[in-house]
CSV table of C-alpha atoms in Angstrom, one decimal:
chain,number,residue,atom,x,y,z
W,1,UNK,CA,0.4,-16.2,-3.4
W,2,UNK,CA,3.3,-15.7,-5.9
W,3,UNK,CA,6.7,-14.4,-4.9
W,4,UNK,CA,9.9,-13.5,-6.7
W,5,UNK,CA,13.1,-15.1,-5.3
W,6,UNK,CA,14.1,-11.8,-3.6
W,7,UNK,CA,10.6,-11.1,-2.6
W,8,UNK,CA,10.3,-14.4,-0.8
W,9,UNK,CA,13.5,-13.9,1.0
W,10,UNK,CA,12.3,-10.4,2.2
W,11,UNK,CA,9.0,-11.9,3.3
W,12,UNK,CA,10.8,-14.6,5.4
W,13,UNK,CA,13.1,-12.0,6.9
W,14,UNK,CA,10.1,-10.0,7.9
W,15,UNK,CA,8.7,-13.1,9.6
W,16,UNK,CA,11.8,-13.3,11.7
W,17,UNK,CA,14.2,-15.5,9.8
W,18,UNK,CA,17.8,-14.5,9.3
W,19,UNK,CA,19.0,-13.7,5.8
W,20,UNK,CA,21.0,-16.9,5.7
W,21,UNK,CA,18.0,-19.0,6.9
W,22,UNK,CA,15.6,-17.2,4.4
W,23,UNK,CA,18.0,-17.7,1.5
W,24,UNK,CA,18.5,-21.3,2.3
W,25,UNK,CA,14.8,-21.9,2.6
W,26,UNK,CA,14.0,-20.2,-0.7
W,27,UNK,CA,16.8,-22.1,-2.5
W,28,UNK,CA,15.2,-25.4,-1.2
W,29,UNK,CA,11.7,-24.6,-2.7
W,30,UNK,CA,12.6,-25.7,-6.2
W,31,UNK,CA,10.3,-22.9,-7.3
W,32,UNK,CA,10.0,-22.0,-11.0
W,33,UNK,CA,10.4,-18.2,-10.8
W,34,UNK,CA,9.1,-17.8,-14.3
W,35,UNK,CA,5.9,-19.5,-13.3
W,36,UNK,CA,5.8,-17.4,-10.1
W,37,UNK,CA,6.0,-14.3,-12.3
W,38,UNK,CA,3.2,-15.5,-14.5
W,39,UNK,CA,1.0,-16.1,-11.5
W,40,UNK,CA,1.8,-12.7,-10.1
W,41,UNK,CA,1.1,-11.0,-13.4
W,42,UNK,CA,-2.3,-12.7,-13.7
W,43,UNK,CA,-3.0,-11.6,-10.1
W,44,UNK,CA,-2.3,-8.0,-10.9
W,45,UNK,CA,-4.5,-8.0,-14.0
W,46,UNK,CA,-7.3,-9.4,-12.0
W,47,UNK,CA,-7.1,-6.3,-9.7
W,48,UNK,CA,-6.4,-3.5,-12.1
W,49,UNK,CA,-5.5,-2.6,-15.7
W,50,UNK,CA,-1.8,-2.4,-16.8
W,51,UNK,CA,0.0,-1.8,-20.0
W,52,UNK,CA,2.5,-4.5,-21.0
W,53,UNK,CA,5.5,-2.4,-20.1
W,54,UNK,CA,3.7,-1.2,-16.9
W,55,UNK,CA,3.2,-4.8,-15.9
W,56,UNK,CA,6.7,-5.7,-16.6
W,57,UNK,CA,7.9,-2.8,-14.5
W,58,UNK,CA,5.6,-3.7,-11.6
W,59,UNK,CA,6.9,-7.3,-11.7
W,60,UNK,CA,10.5,-6.0,-11.7
W,61,UNK,CA,9.6,-3.8,-8.7
W,62,UNK,CA,8.4,-6.9,-6.9
W,63,UNK,CA,11.9,-8.4,-7.4
W,64,UNK,CA,11.5,-10.5,-10.5
W,65,UNK,CA,14.3,-10.3,-13.0
W,66,UNK,CA,13.6,-8.7,-16.3
W,67,UNK,CA,13.5,-12.1,-18.0
W,68,UNK,CA,11.0,-13.4,-15.4
W,69,UNK,CA,8.9,-10.3,-15.6
W,70,UNK,CA,8.7,-10.4,-19.5
W,71,UNK,CA,7.9,-14.1,-19.3
W,72,UNK,CA,5.1,-13.4,-16.7
W,73,UNK,CA,3.6,-10.6,-18.8
W,74,UNK,CA,3.8,-12.8,-21.9
W,75,UNK,CA,1.9,-15.6,-20.2
W,76,UNK,CA,-1.1,-13.5,-19.2
W,77,UNK,CA,-2.9,-13.7,-22.5
W,78,UNK,CA,-3.9,-10.2,-21.9
W,79,UNK,CA,-5.6,-8.1,-24.6
W,80,UNK,CA,-3.6,-4.9,-24.2
W,81,UNK,CA,-6.3,-2.9,-26.1
W,82,UNK,CA,-8.8,-4.0,-23.5
W,83,UNK,CA,-6.4,-3.2,-20.7
W,84,UNK,CA,-6.1,0.4,-22.2
W,85,UNK,CA,-9.9,0.7,-22.3
W,86,UNK,CA,-10.2,-0.4,-18.6
W,87,UNK,CA,-7.4,2.0,-17.5
W,88,UNK,CA,-9.1,4.8,-19.4
W,89,UNK,CA,-12.4,4.1,-17.7
W,90,UNK,CA,-10.5,3.9,-14.3
W,91,UNK,CA,-9.1,7.4,-14.9
W,92,UNK,CA,-12.5,8.8,-16.0
W,93,UNK,CA,-14.1,7.4,-12.8
W,94,UNK,CA,-11.6,9.4,-10.8
W,95,UNK,CA,-11.3,12.7,-12.7
W,96,UNK,CA,-12.2,14.5,-15.9
W,97,UNK,CA,-9.8,14.4,-18.8
W,98,UNK,CA,-10.0,15.8,-22.3
W,99,UNK,CA,-9.5,13.2,-25.1
W,100,UNK,CA,-5.9,14.3,-25.6
W,101,UNK,CA,-5.1,14.4,-21.9
W,102,UNK,CA,-6.5,10.9,-21.4
W,103,UNK,CA,-4.6,9.5,-24.4
W,104,UNK,CA,-1.4,11.1,-23.1
W,105,UNK,CA,-2.0,9.6,-19.7
W,106,UNK,CA,-2.4,6.2,-21.1
W,107,UNK,CA,0.8,6.6,-23.1
W,108,UNK,CA,2.6,7.7,-19.9
W,109,UNK,CA,1.4,4.5,-18.3
W,110,UNK,CA,3.2,2.6,-21.0
W,111,UNK,CA,0.4,1.9,-23.5
W,112,UNK,CA,1.4,2.2,-27.2
W,113,UNK,CA,-0.2,5.0,-29.2
W,114,UNK,CA,-2.5,2.5,-30.9
W,115,UNK,CA,-3.5,1.0,-27.6
W,116,UNK,CA,-4.1,4.4,-26.1
W,117,UNK,CA,-6.2,5.4,-29.1
W,118,UNK,CA,-8.3,2.2,-28.7
W,119,UNK,CA,-8.7,3.0,-25.0
W,120,UNK,CA,-10.0,6.5,-25.4
W,121,UNK,CA,-12.3,5.5,-28.3
W,122,UNK,CA,-13.7,2.7,-26.2
W,123,UNK,CA,-14.8,5.1,-23.4
W,124,UNK,CA,-16.5,7.4,-25.9
W,125,UNK,CA,-14.0,9.9,-27.0
């Protein structure tokens, strides 16, 4: 399980450690937070599709710095066109969309116009 610096402190606090104890413990791990971000990014992509920017935002939400989040997303080796196609199919599995609505939704999720175009074409639009 991968954690950000702040995420691991929060987890330890949840488990009953004081903030000082949790912070001390986290500082003693010697963790490479970039590598933790890369692991977390790969974990996310194994569960669901993300755009590059959506994945960076999710990692930042988890407590990674922007630098760590960008590093993590960069290390996934993801094909962002493929991610757009998967996300498009996910949306169609839940609801009906016109081609333009689906493309707009993908762009809202952070896919580039070209990635969104690939995604809607891949699902038959």
